[in-house]
């Protein structure tokens, strides 16, 4: 599994021969990539805020993984997509898309479409992406990545996602103000019991400018064994 961070919450995930793009928003200071250089098989949207769907129109015709409300909004405003299941998916569900299994779990955040108050996209989410179908039987051979979306700290990270969905790596928002900051994000990493942690959703706008070393220090402070990787924009990590 290859993970490429394009700044903010935008990730490209390759699972064998399947390419996924999460929350496309390339108008951020961490990337020099032209979004039209990418040709994902599926676009995954955690929620409908403008800094998470800003470039979804570039991928009209791709598979779309999002809640039905977000799918309908995107199709009404950005063109036709091949929505998974014909209408999207919802929290708690797992879908098989190409070589990947994608489970959607809730996130603690708001979800006004395009960051407005006129249309709600319902409960926002995060995605657990694996190369094997999740079961109650632990599989040491599987590789699993958790994109937490925009969220606060949730006990489900400790009680559900960590022990049952078993991510090996997690990308967590650390910018504070709109999401968790470094301290709460570090607790999330500890609860998830991952081997690798990646900060995201920071330094895009003045309210979320932070020193990422604070996150590194906070993860160490929890006693977690996770290795923190502060990626440069457009950098790829092989999981």
Tab-separated table of N, CA and C in Angstrom, residues 8-167:
chain	number	residue	atom	x	y	z
A	8	UNK	N	-2.970	19.293	3.457
A	8	UNK	CA	-4.274	19.365	4.103
A	8	UNK	C	-4.760	17.944	4.425
A	9	UNK	N	-5.920	17.524	3.921
A	9	UNK	CA	-6.415	16.171	4.183
A	9	UNK	C	-6.450	15.320	2.926
A	10	UNK	N	-5.723	15.743	1.913
A	10	UNK	CA	-5.757	15.077	0.613
A	10	UNK	C	-4.704	13.980	0.545
A	11	UNK	N	-5.162	12.751	0.347
A	11	UNK	CA	-4.279	11.588	0.279
A	11	UNK	C	-4.600	10.767	-0.952
A	12	UNK	N	-3.566	10.242	-1.572
A	12	UNK	CA	-3.701	9.261	-2.639
A	12	UNK	C	-3.237	7.928	-2.069
A	13	UNK	N	-4.076	6.924	-2.161
A	13	UNK	CA	-3.786	5.609	-1.588
A	13	UNK	C	-3.852	4.582	-2.713
A	14	UNK	N	-2.777	3.830	-2.888
A	14	UNK	CA	-2.750	2.764	-3.872
A	14	UNK	C	-2.770	1.420	-3.158
A	15	UNK	N	-3.786	0.624	-3.460
A	15	UNK	CA	-3.911	-0.721	-2.909
A	15	UNK	C	-3.810	-1.693	-4.084
A	16	UNK	N	-2.673	-2.332	-4.216
A	16	UNK	CA	-2.395	-3.179	-5.377
A	16	UNK	C	-2.597	-2.355	-6.653
A	17	UNK	N	-3.610	-2.673	-7.455
A	17	UNK	CA	-3.809	-1.952	-8.712
A	17	UNK	C	-4.919	-0.917	-8.644
A	18	UNK	N	-5.409	-0.635	-7.439
A	18	UNK	CA	-6.528	0.301	-7.277
A	18	UNK	C	-6.038	1.609	-6.678
A	19	UNK	N	-6.416	2.728	-7.313
A	19	UNK	CA	-5.982	4.050	-6.870
A	19	UNK	C	-7.170	4.820	-6.280
A	20	UNK	N	-6.974	5.275	-5.049
A	20	UNK	CA	-8.000	6.033	-4.330
A	20	UNK	C	-7.481	7.443	-4.051
A	21	UNK	N	-8.359	8.425	-4.131
A	21	UNK	CA	-8.012	9.805	-3.794
A	21	UNK	C	-8.999	10.296	-2.757
A	22	UNK	N	-8.478	10.705	-1.604
A	22	UNK	CA	-9.328	11.121	-0.483
A	22	UNK	C	-9.316	12.639	-0.354
A	23	UNK	N	-10.510	13.229	-0.281
A	23	UNK	CA	-10.705	14.658	-0.002
A	23	UNK	C	-9.846	15.561	-0.892
A	24	UNK	N	-10.080	15.571	-2.210
A	24	UNK	CA	-9.225	16.357	-3.118
A	24	UNK	C	-9.377	17.866	-2.926
A	25	UNK	N	-8.283	18.477	-2.474
A	25	UNK	CA	-8.230	19.930	-2.267
A	25	UNK	C	-6.770	20.343	-2.443
A	26	UNK	N	-6.437	20.768	-3.657
A	26	UNK	CA	-5.043	21.029	-3.998
A	26	UNK	C	-4.664	22.505	-3.856
A	27	UNK	N	-5.610	23.327	-3.452
A	27	UNK	CA	-5.322	24.745	-3.238
A	27	UNK	C	-4.796	24.932	-1.820
A	28	UNK	N	-3.639	24.308	-1.564
A	28	UNK	CA	-3.037	24.398	-0.240
A	28	UNK	C	-1.524	24.522	-0.402
A	29	UNK	N	-0.829	25.067	0.587
A	29	UNK	CA	0.585	25.402	0.421
A	29	UNK	C	1.544	24.218	0.439
A	30	UNK	N	1.055	22.997	0.640
A	30	UNK	CA	1.949	21.847	0.753
A	30	UNK	C	2.151	21.085	-0.550
A	31	UNK	N	1.437	21.452	-1.599
A	31	UNK	CA	1.519	20.662	-2.828
A	31	UNK	C	1.800	21.527	-4.044
A	32	UNK	N	2.548	20.946	-4.967
A	32	UNK	CA	2.763	21.554	-6.275
A	32	UNK	C	2.117	20.718	-7.374
A	33	UNK	N	1.331	19.755	-6.993
A	33	UNK	CA	0.740	18.826	-7.954
A	33	UNK	C	-0.476	19.444	-8.637
A	34	UNK	N	-0.535	19.290	-9.932
A	34	UNK	CA	-1.723	19.643	-10.691
A	34	UNK	C	-2.733	18.516	-10.500
A	35	UNK	N	-3.907	18.799	-9.973
A	35	UNK	CA	-4.859	17.708	-9.702
A	35	UNK	C	-5.223	16.900	-10.936
A	36	UNK	N	-5.091	17.497	-12.103
A	36	UNK	CA	-5.452	16.769	-13.311
A	36	UNK	C	-4.369	15.773	-13.733
A	37	UNK	N	-3.233	15.772	-13.020
A	37	UNK	CA	-2.220	14.742	-13.261
A	37	UNK	C	-2.663	13.387	-12.717
A	38	UNK	N	-3.620	13.394	-11.805
A	38	UNK	CA	-4.057	12.170	-11.148
A	38	UNK	C	-5.295	11.600	-11.836
A	39	UNK	N	-5.369	10.292	-11.873
A	39	UNK	CA	-6.505	9.620	-12.493
A	39	UNK	C	-6.974	8.488	-11.579
A	40	UNK	N	-7.593	8.850	-10.447
A	40	UNK	CA	-7.973	7.821	-9.479
A	40	UNK	C	-9.137	6.977	-9.978
A	41	UNK	N	-9.158	5.744	-9.520
A	41	UNK	CA	-10.312	4.885	-9.803
A	41	UNK	C	-11.520	5.325	-8.985
A	42	UNK	N	-11.248	5.763	-7.751
A	42	UNK	CA	-12.317	6.178	-6.850
A	42	UNK	C	-11.885	7.424	-6.083
A	43	UNK	N	-12.850	8.325	-5.864
A	43	UNK	CA	-12.659	9.479	-5.002
A	43	UNK	C	-13.474	9.245	-3.733
A	44	UNK	N	-12.820	9.400	-2.586
A	44	UNK	CA	-13.479	9.206	-1.294
A	44	UNK	C	-13.607	10.560	-0.609
A	45	UNK	N	-14.809	10.896	-0.156
A	45	UNK	CA	-15.062	12.180	0.495
A	45	UNK	C	-15.534	11.940	1.928
A	46	UNK	N	-14.784	12.487	2.876
A	46	UNK	CA	-15.169	12.323	4.285
A	46	UNK	C	-16.372	13.180	4.646
A	47	UNK	N	-16.466	14.357	4.024
A	47	UNK	CA	-17.595	15.254	4.268
A	47	UNK	C	-17.578	16.341	3.195
A	48	UNK	N	-18.498	17.287	3.327
A	48	UNK	CA	-18.712	18.214	2.229
A	48	UNK	C	-18.157	19.609	2.386
A	49	UNK	N	-17.298	19.863	3.370
A	49	UNK	CA	-16.722	21.193	3.492
A	49	UNK	C	-15.850	21.515	2.279
A	50	UNK	N	-15.765	22.793	1.966
A	50	UNK	CA	-15.112	23.230	0.733
A	50	UNK	C	-13.658	22.806	0.652
A	51	UNK	N	-12.983	22.703	1.794
A	51	UNK	CA	-11.572	22.308	1.791
A	51	UNK	C	-11.396	20.785	1.729
A	52	UNK	N	-12.483	20.079	1.413
A	52	UNK	CA	-12.409	18.623	1.241
A	52	UNK	C	-13.018	18.157	-0.083
A	53	UNK	N	-13.807	19.025	-0.706
A	53	UNK	CA	-14.395	18.688	-2.006
A	53	UNK	C	-13.982	19.692	-3.077
A	54	UNK	N	-12.997	20.527	-2.769
A	54	UNK	CA	-12.670	21.658	-3.637
A	54	UNK	C	-12.299	21.297	-5.060
A	55	UNK	N	-11.730	20.118	-5.263
A	55	UNK	CA	-11.321	19.708	-6.606
A	55	UNK	C	-12.022	18.447	-7.084
A	56	UNK	N	-13.136	18.106	-6.462
A	56	UNK	CA	-13.822	16.879	-6.871
A	56	UNK	C	-14.336	16.976	-8.296
A	57	UNK	N	-14.600	18.198	-8.773
A	57	UNK	CA	-15.103	18.363	-10.142
A	57	UNK	C	-14.083	17.918	-11.189
A	58	UNK	N	-12.796	17.848	-10.806
A	58	UNK	CA	-11.760	17.407	-11.749
A	58	UNK	C	-11.881	15.914	-12.051
A	59	UNK	N	-12.662	15.201	-11.263
A	59	UNK	CA	-12.688	13.738	-11.372
A	59	UNK	C	-14.081	13.224	-11.737
A	60	UNK	N	-14.823	14.039	-12.468
A	60	UNK	CA	-16.132	13.612	-12.947
A	60	UNK	C	-15.993	12.301	-13.709
A	61	UNK	N	-16.885	11.378	-13.432
A	61	UNK	CA	-16.843	10.069	-14.068
A	61	UNK	C	-16.140	9.006	-13.246
A	62	UNK	N	-15.359	9.423	-12.233
A	62	UNK	CA	-14.697	8.457	-11.362
A	62	UNK	C	-15.712	7.800	-10.432
A	63	UNK	N	-15.315	6.695	-9.826
A	63	UNK	CA	-16.121	6.148	-8.756
A	63	UNK	C	-16.139	7.120	-7.588
A	64	UNK	N	-17.257	7.205	-6.878
A	64	UNK	CA	-17.380	8.143	-5.767
A	64	UNK	C	-17.852	7.390	-4.527
A	65	UNK	N	-17.089	7.553	-3.440
A	65	UNK	CA	-17.409	6.922	-2.167
A	65	UNK	C	-17.677	8.016	-1.156
A	66	UNK	N	-18.918	8.139	-0.742
A	66	UNK	CA	-19.340	9.168	0.209
A	66	UNK	C	-20.748	8.811	0.674
A	67	UNK	N	-21.263	9.548	1.640
A	67	UNK	CA	-22.641	9.320	2.064
A	67	UNK	C	-23.592	9.730	0.943
A	68	UNK	N	-24.824	9.213	0.950
A	68	UNK	CA	-25.777	9.569	-0.109
A	68	UNK	C	-26.005	11.075	-0.237
A	69	UNK	N	-26.003	11.773	0.896
A	69	UNK	CA	-26.234	13.221	0.844
A	69	UNK	C	-25.097	13.934	0.118
A	70	UNK	N	-23.865	13.538	0.407
A	70	UNK	CA	-22.714	14.165	-0.245
A	70	UNK	C	-22.654	13.765	-1.715
A	71	UNK	N	-22.965	12.519	-2.020
A	71	UNK	CA	-23.009	12.077	-3.411
A	71	UNK	C	-24.002	12.910	-4.200
A	72	UNK	N	-25.209	13.067	-3.681
A	72	UNK	CA	-26.240	13.812	-4.409
A	72	UNK	C	-25.826	15.261	-4.625
A	73	UNK	N	-25.210	15.864	-3.600
A	73	UNK	CA	-24.756	17.250	-3.750
A	73	UNK	C	-23.708	17.353	-4.859
A	74	UNK	N	-22.762	16.427	-4.860
A	74	UNK	CA	-21.703	16.471	-5.873
A	74	UNK	C	-22.257	16.256	-7.274
A	75	UNK	N	-23.215	15.348	-7.410
A	75	UNK	CA	-23.784	15.104	-8.729
A	75	UNK	C	-24.628	16.284	-9.199
A	76	UNK	N	-25.267	16.979	-8.278
A	76	UNK	CA	-26.058	18.153	-8.644
A	76	UNK	C	-25.183	19.332	-9.034
A	77	UNK	N	-23.964	19.389	-8.464
A	77	UNK	CA	-23.141	20.579	-8.640
A	77	UNK	C	-21.887	20.380	-9.488
A	78	UNK	N	-21.404	19.133	-9.586
A	78	UNK	CA	-20.097	18.918	-10.223
A	78	UNK	C	-20.113	17.917	-11.374
A	79	UNK	N	-21.253	17.316	-11.679
A	79	UNK	CA	-21.300	16.390	-12.799
A	79	UNK	C	-21.644	14.980	-12.382
A	80	UNK	N	-21.515	14.054	-13.325
A	80	UNK	CA	-21.890	12.671	-13.092
A	80	UNK	C	-20.713	11.870	-12.530
A	81	UNK	N	-21.011	11.050	-11.529
A	81	UNK	CA	-20.030	10.153	-10.939
A	81	UNK	C	-20.609	8.738	-10.888
A	82	UNK	N	-19.735	7.782	-10.761
A	82	UNK	CA	-20.150	6.390	-10.607
A	82	UNK	C	-20.157	6.075	-9.118
A	83	UNK	N	-21.221	6.485	-8.443
A	83	UNK	CA	-21.282	6.346	-6.989
A	83	UNK	C	-21.330	4.875	-6.597
A	84	UNK	N	-20.564	4.516	-5.581
A	84	UNK	CA	-20.527	3.138	-5.118
A	84	UNK	C	-21.934	2.731	-4.676
A	85	UNK	N	-22.367	1.563	-5.137
A	85	UNK	CA	-23.710	1.103	-4.811
A	85	UNK	C	-24.812	1.870	-5.505
A	86	UNK	N	-24.454	2.773	-6.405
A	86	UNK	CA	-25.438	3.576	-7.120
A	86	UNK	C	-25.837	4.846	-6.415
A	87	UNK	N	-25.607	4.933	-5.110
A	87	UNK	CA	-26.028	6.120	-4.356
A	87	UNK	C	-25.080	6.489	-3.220
A	88	UNK	N	-23.969	5.777	-3.092
A	88	UNK	CA	-23.046	6.052	-1.998
A	88	UNK	C	-23.156	5.000	-0.917
A	89	UNK	N	-22.485	5.251	0.199
A	89	UNK	CA	-22.511	4.329	1.332
A	89	UNK	C	-22.772	5.124	2.598
A	90	UNK	N	-22.723	4.458	3.735
A	90	UNK	CA	-22.978	5.185	4.967
A	90	UNK	C	-22.165	4.600	6.115
A	91	UNK	N	-22.269	5.257	7.257
A	91	UNK	CA	-21.448	4.943	8.418
A	91	UNK	C	-21.648	3.494	8.856
A	92	UNK	N	-20.536	2.819	9.118
A	92	UNK	CA	-20.575	1.429	9.542
A	92	UNK	C	-20.466	0.443	8.412
A	93	UNK	N	-20.677	0.917	7.175
A	93	UNK	CA	-20.635	0.016	6.037
A	93	UNK	C	-19.221	-0.244	5.543
A	94	UNK	N	-19.042	-1.390	4.903
A	94	UNK	CA	-17.793	-1.741	4.225
A	94	UNK	C	-18.123	-2.066	2.777
A	95	UNK	N	-17.363	-1.495	1.849
A	95	UNK	CA	-17.541	-1.801	0.433
A	95	UNK	C	-16.219	-2.294	-0.134
A	96	UNK	N	-16.324	-3.174	-1.106
A	96	UNK	CA	-15.158	-3.651	-1.837
A	96	UNK	C	-15.078	-2.881	-3.137
A	97	UNK	N	-14.002	-2.131	-3.319
A	97	UNK	CA	-13.822	-1.358	-4.543
A	97	UNK	C	-12.453	-1.715	-5.129
A	98	UNK	N	-12.470	-2.422	-6.226
A	98	UNK	CA	-11.214	-2.901	-6.787
A	98	UNK	C	-10.517	-3.827	-5.817
A	99	UNK	N	-9.257	-3.514	-5.516
A	99	UNK	CA	-8.468	-4.342	-4.598
A	99	UNK	C	-8.561	-3.882	-3.155
A	100	UNK	N	-9.413	-2.910	-2.871
A	100	UNK	CA	-9.488	-2.333	-1.528
A	100	UNK	C	-10.839	-2.596	-0.876
A	101	UNK	N	-10.788	-2.740	0.438
A	101	UNK	CA	-12.000	-2.768	1.255
A	101	UNK	C	-12.033	-1.466	2.052
A	102	UNK	N	-13.136	-0.737	1.949
A	102	UNK	CA	-13.249	0.575	2.582
A	102	UNK	C	-14.403	0.548	3.572
A	103	UNK	N	-14.093	0.838	4.825
A	103	UNK	CA	-15.098	0.948	5.874
A	103	UNK	C	-15.235	2.407	6.267
A	104	UNK	N	-16.475	2.873	6.362
A	104	UNK	CA	-16.725	4.256	6.778
A	104	UNK	C	-17.125	4.266	8.244
A	105	UNK	N	-16.455	5.117	9.016
A	105	UNK	CA	-16.785	5.292	10.425
A	105	UNK	C	-17.045	6.768	10.674
A	106	UNK	N	-17.850	7.069	11.662
A	106	UNK	CA	-18.219	8.464	11.886
A	106	UNK	C	-17.022	9.300	12.333
A	107	UNK	N	-17.132	10.605	12.143
A	107	UNK	CA	-16.187	11.582	12.673
A	107	UNK	C	-16.988	12.635	13.436
A	108	UNK	N	-16.394	13.208	14.450
A	108	UNK	CA	-17.064	14.254	15.235
A	108	UNK	C	-16.719	15.611	14.644
A	109	UNK	N	-17.636	16.146	13.851
A	109	UNK	CA	-17.384	17.388	13.128
A	109	UNK	C	-18.732	17.895	12.627
A	110	UNK	N	-18.739	18.982	11.868
A	110	UNK	CA	-19.955	19.449	11.214
A	110	UNK	C	-19.850	19.169	9.727
A	111	UNK	N	-20.943	19.429	8.976
A	111	UNK	CA	-20.940	18.988	7.582
A	111	UNK	C	-21.880	19.826	6.715
A	112	UNK	N	-21.821	21.135	6.839
A	112	UNK	CA	-22.544	21.975	5.897
A	112	UNK	C	-21.863	21.909	4.543
A	113	UNK	N	-22.621	21.619	3.506
A	113	UNK	CA	-22.024	21.462	2.188
A	113	UNK	C	-21.383	22.767	1.726
A	114	UNK	N	-20.161	22.641	1.214
A	114	UNK	CA	-19.350	23.807	0.825
A	114	UNK	C	-19.167	24.777	1.983
A	115	UNK	N	-19.191	24.243	3.203
A	115	UNK	CA	-19.000	24.993	4.445
A	115	UNK	C	-20.100	26.034	4.653
A	116	UNK	N	-21.242	25.832	4.024
A	116	UNK	CA	-22.376	26.737	4.218
A	116	UNK	C	-23.378	26.141	5.187
A	117	UNK	N	-24.424	26.927	5.503
A	117	UNK	CA	-25.429	26.449	6.438
A	117	UNK	C	-26.736	26.055	5.750
A	118	UNK	N	-26.798	26.208	4.437
A	118	UNK	CA	-28.046	25.947	3.741
A	118	UNK	C	-28.344	24.482	3.528
A	119	UNK	N	-27.305	23.648	3.369
A	119	UNK	CA	-27.498	22.233	3.084
A	119	UNK	C	-26.567	21.408	3.957
A	120	UNK	N	-27.142	20.460	4.699
A	120	UNK	CA	-26.329	19.586	5.536
A	120	UNK	C	-26.015	18.299	4.793
A	121	UNK	N	-24.777	17.843	4.932
A	121	UNK	CA	-24.384	16.569	4.355
A	121	UNK	C	-24.533	15.412	5.316
A	122	UNK	N	-25.202	15.640	6.470
A	122	UNK	CA	-25.343	14.585	7.460
A	122	UNK	C	-24.060	14.383	8.250
A	123	UNK	N	-23.956	13.276	8.939
A	123	UNK	CA	-22.788	12.983	9.768
A	123	UNK	C	-21.538	12.818	8.910
A	124	UNK	N	-20.454	13.519	9.224
A	124	UNK	CA	-19.198	13.293	8.499
A	124	UNK	C	-18.561	11.969	8.903
A	125	UNK	N	-17.530	11.568	8.156
A	125	UNK	CA	-16.935	10.275	8.429
A	125	UNK	C	-15.430	10.257	8.264
A	126	UNK	N	-14.868	9.104	8.495
A	126	UNK	CA	-13.485	8.785	8.184
A	126	UNK	C	-13.490	7.435	7.490
A	127	UNK	N	-12.346	7.041	6.935
A	127	UNK	CA	-12.280	5.797	6.171
A	127	UNK	C	-11.168	4.896	6.692
A	128	UNK	N	-11.489	3.619	6.833
A	128	UNK	CA	-10.496	2.605	7.143
A	128	UNK	C	-10.329	1.764	5.873
A	129	UNK	N	-9.133	1.807	5.298
A	129	UNK	CA	-8.864	1.199	3.997
A	129	UNK	C	-7.921	0.020	4.203
A	130	UNK	N	-8.318	-1.144	3.695
A	130	UNK	CA	-7.534	-2.360	3.911
A	130	UNK	C	-7.448	-3.171	2.630
A	131	UNK	N	-6.438	-4.029	2.567
A	131	UNK	CA	-6.322	-4.935	1.422
A	131	UNK	C	-7.014	-6.272	1.686
A	132	UNK	N	-7.635	-6.420	2.853
A	132	UNK	CA	-8.427	-7.605	3.162
A	132	UNK	C	-9.733	-7.172	3.814
A	133	UNK	N	-10.729	-8.037	3.713
A	133	UNK	CA	-12.021	-7.735	4.323
A	133	UNK	C	-11.914	-7.809	5.846
A	134	UNK	N	-12.397	-6.783	6.553
A	134	UNK	CA	-12.310	-6.826	8.023
A	134	UNK	C	-13.242	-7.891	8.601
A	135	UNK	N	-12.704	-8.661	9.538
A	135	UNK	CA	-13.480	-9.667	10.258
A	135	UNK	C	-13.072	-9.612	11.720
A	136	UNK	N	-13.743	-10.408	12.553
A	136	UNK	CA	-13.380	-10.462	13.971
A	136	UNK	C	-12.120	-11.275	14.211
A	137	UNK	N	-11.646	-11.957	13.184
A	137	UNK	CA	-10.410	-12.729	13.295
A	137	UNK	C	-9.244	-11.833	12.898
A	138	UNK	N	-8.330	-11.609	13.809
A	138	UNK	CA	-7.182	-10.758	13.537
A	138	UNK	C	-6.342	-11.342	12.408
A	139	UNK	N	-5.913	-10.469	11.478
A	139	UNK	CA	-5.141	-10.907	10.316
A	139	UNK	C	-3.837	-10.122	10.274
A	140	UNK	N	-2.767	-10.747	10.713
A	140	UNK	CA	-1.469	-10.072	10.767
A	140	UNK	C	-0.922	-9.770	9.380
A	141	UNK	N	-1.459	-10.432	8.356
A	141	UNK	CA	-0.954	-10.235	6.998
A	141	UNK	C	-1.610	-9.049	6.296
A	142	UNK	N	-2.708	-8.535	6.839
A	142	UNK	CA	-3.403	-7.436	6.175
A	142	UNK	C	-2.682	-6.114	6.424
A	143	UNK	N	-2.915	-5.164	5.524
A	143	UNK	CA	-2.379	-3.806	5.667
A	143	UNK	C	-3.553	-2.845	5.673
A	144	UNK	N	-3.601	-1.986	6.700
A	144	UNK	CA	-4.783	-1.143	6.893
A	144	UNK	C	-4.377	0.272	7.263
A	145	UNK	N	-5.020	1.248	6.607
A	145	UNK	CA	-4.764	2.673	6.795
A	145	UNK	C	-6.060	3.358	7.200
A	146	UNK	N	-5.984	4.176	8.245
A	146	UNK	CA	-7.145	4.925	8.743
A	146	UNK	C	-6.960	6.404	8.461
A	147	UNK	N	-7.875	6.965	7.678
A	147	UNK	CA	-7.952	8.410	7.454
A	147	UNK	C	-9.089	8.906	8.328
A	148	UNK	N	-8.749	9.659	9.369
A	148	UNK	CA	-9.732	10.006	10.395
A	148	UNK	C	-10.706	11.085	9.965
A	149	UNK	N	-10.464	11.747	8.815
A	149	UNK	CA	-11.310	12.863	8.443
A	149	UNK	C	-11.090	14.035	9.381
A	150	UNK	N	-12.006	14.983	9.357
A	150	UNK	CA	-11.980	16.089	10.313
A	150	UNK	C	-12.731	15.631	11.553
A	151	UNK	N	-12.072	15.602	12.686
A	151	UNK	CA	-12.730	15.046	13.864
A	151	UNK	C	-12.113	15.540	15.158
A	152	UNK	N	-12.902	15.456	16.195
A	152	UNK	CA	-12.390	15.546	17.546
A	152	UNK	C	-12.018	14.156	18.032
A	153	UNK	N	-11.508	14.097	19.243
A	153	UNK	CA	-11.142	12.819	19.851
A	153	UNK	C	-12.415	12.033	20.169
A	154	UNK	N	-12.451	10.748	19.805
A	154	UNK	CA	-13.631	9.914	20.023
A	154	UNK	C	-13.222	8.620	20.716
A	155	UNK	N	-14.025	8.185	21.667
A	155	UNK	CA	-13.714	6.923	22.327
A	155	UNK	C	-13.850	5.736	21.377
A	156	UNK	N	-14.570	5.904	20.248
A	156	UNK	CA	-14.651	4.826	19.259
A	156	UNK	C	-13.275	4.478	18.703
A	157	UNK	N	-12.352	5.424	18.721
A	157	UNK	CA	-10.987	5.119	18.281
A	157	UNK	C	-10.363	4.058	19.182
A	158	UNK	N	-10.638	4.163	20.467
A	158	UNK	CA	-10.100	3.222	21.461
A	158	UNK	C	-10.902	1.930	21.510
A	159	UNK	N	-12.231	2.036	21.370
A	159	UNK	CA	-13.113	0.905	21.636
A	159	UNK	C	-13.520	0.114	20.399
A	160	UNK	N	-13.446	0.733	19.220
A	160	UNK	CA	-13.927	0.068	18.004
A	160	UNK	C	-12.851	0.024	16.925
A	161	UNK	N	-12.391	1.195	16.497
A	161	UNK	CA	-11.502	1.247	15.333
A	161	UNK	C	-10.179	0.548	15.628
A	162	UNK	N	-9.576	0.864	16.766
A	162	UNK	CA	-8.299	0.246	17.111
A	162	UNK	C	-8.378	-1.261	17.261
A	163	UNK	N	-9.233	-1.774	18.162
A	163	UNK	CA	-9.218	-3.217	18.432
A	163	UNK	C	-9.884	-4.081	17.364
A	164	UNK	N	-10.862	-3.549	16.625
A	164	UNK	CA	-11.612	-4.394	15.696
A	164	UNK	C	-11.229	-4.176	14.226
A	165	UNK	N	-10.881	-2.951	13.864
A	165	UNK	CA	-10.500	-2.680	12.472
A	165	UNK	C	-8.986	-2.642	12.300
A	166	UNK	N	-8.262	-2.552	13.387
A	166	UNK	CA	-6.824	-2.794	13.471
A	166	UNK	C	-5.984	-2.036	12.429
A	167	UNK	N	-6.061	-0.720	12.388
A	167	UNK	CA	-5.196	-0.006	11.446
A	167	UNK	C	-3.721	-0.121	11.816
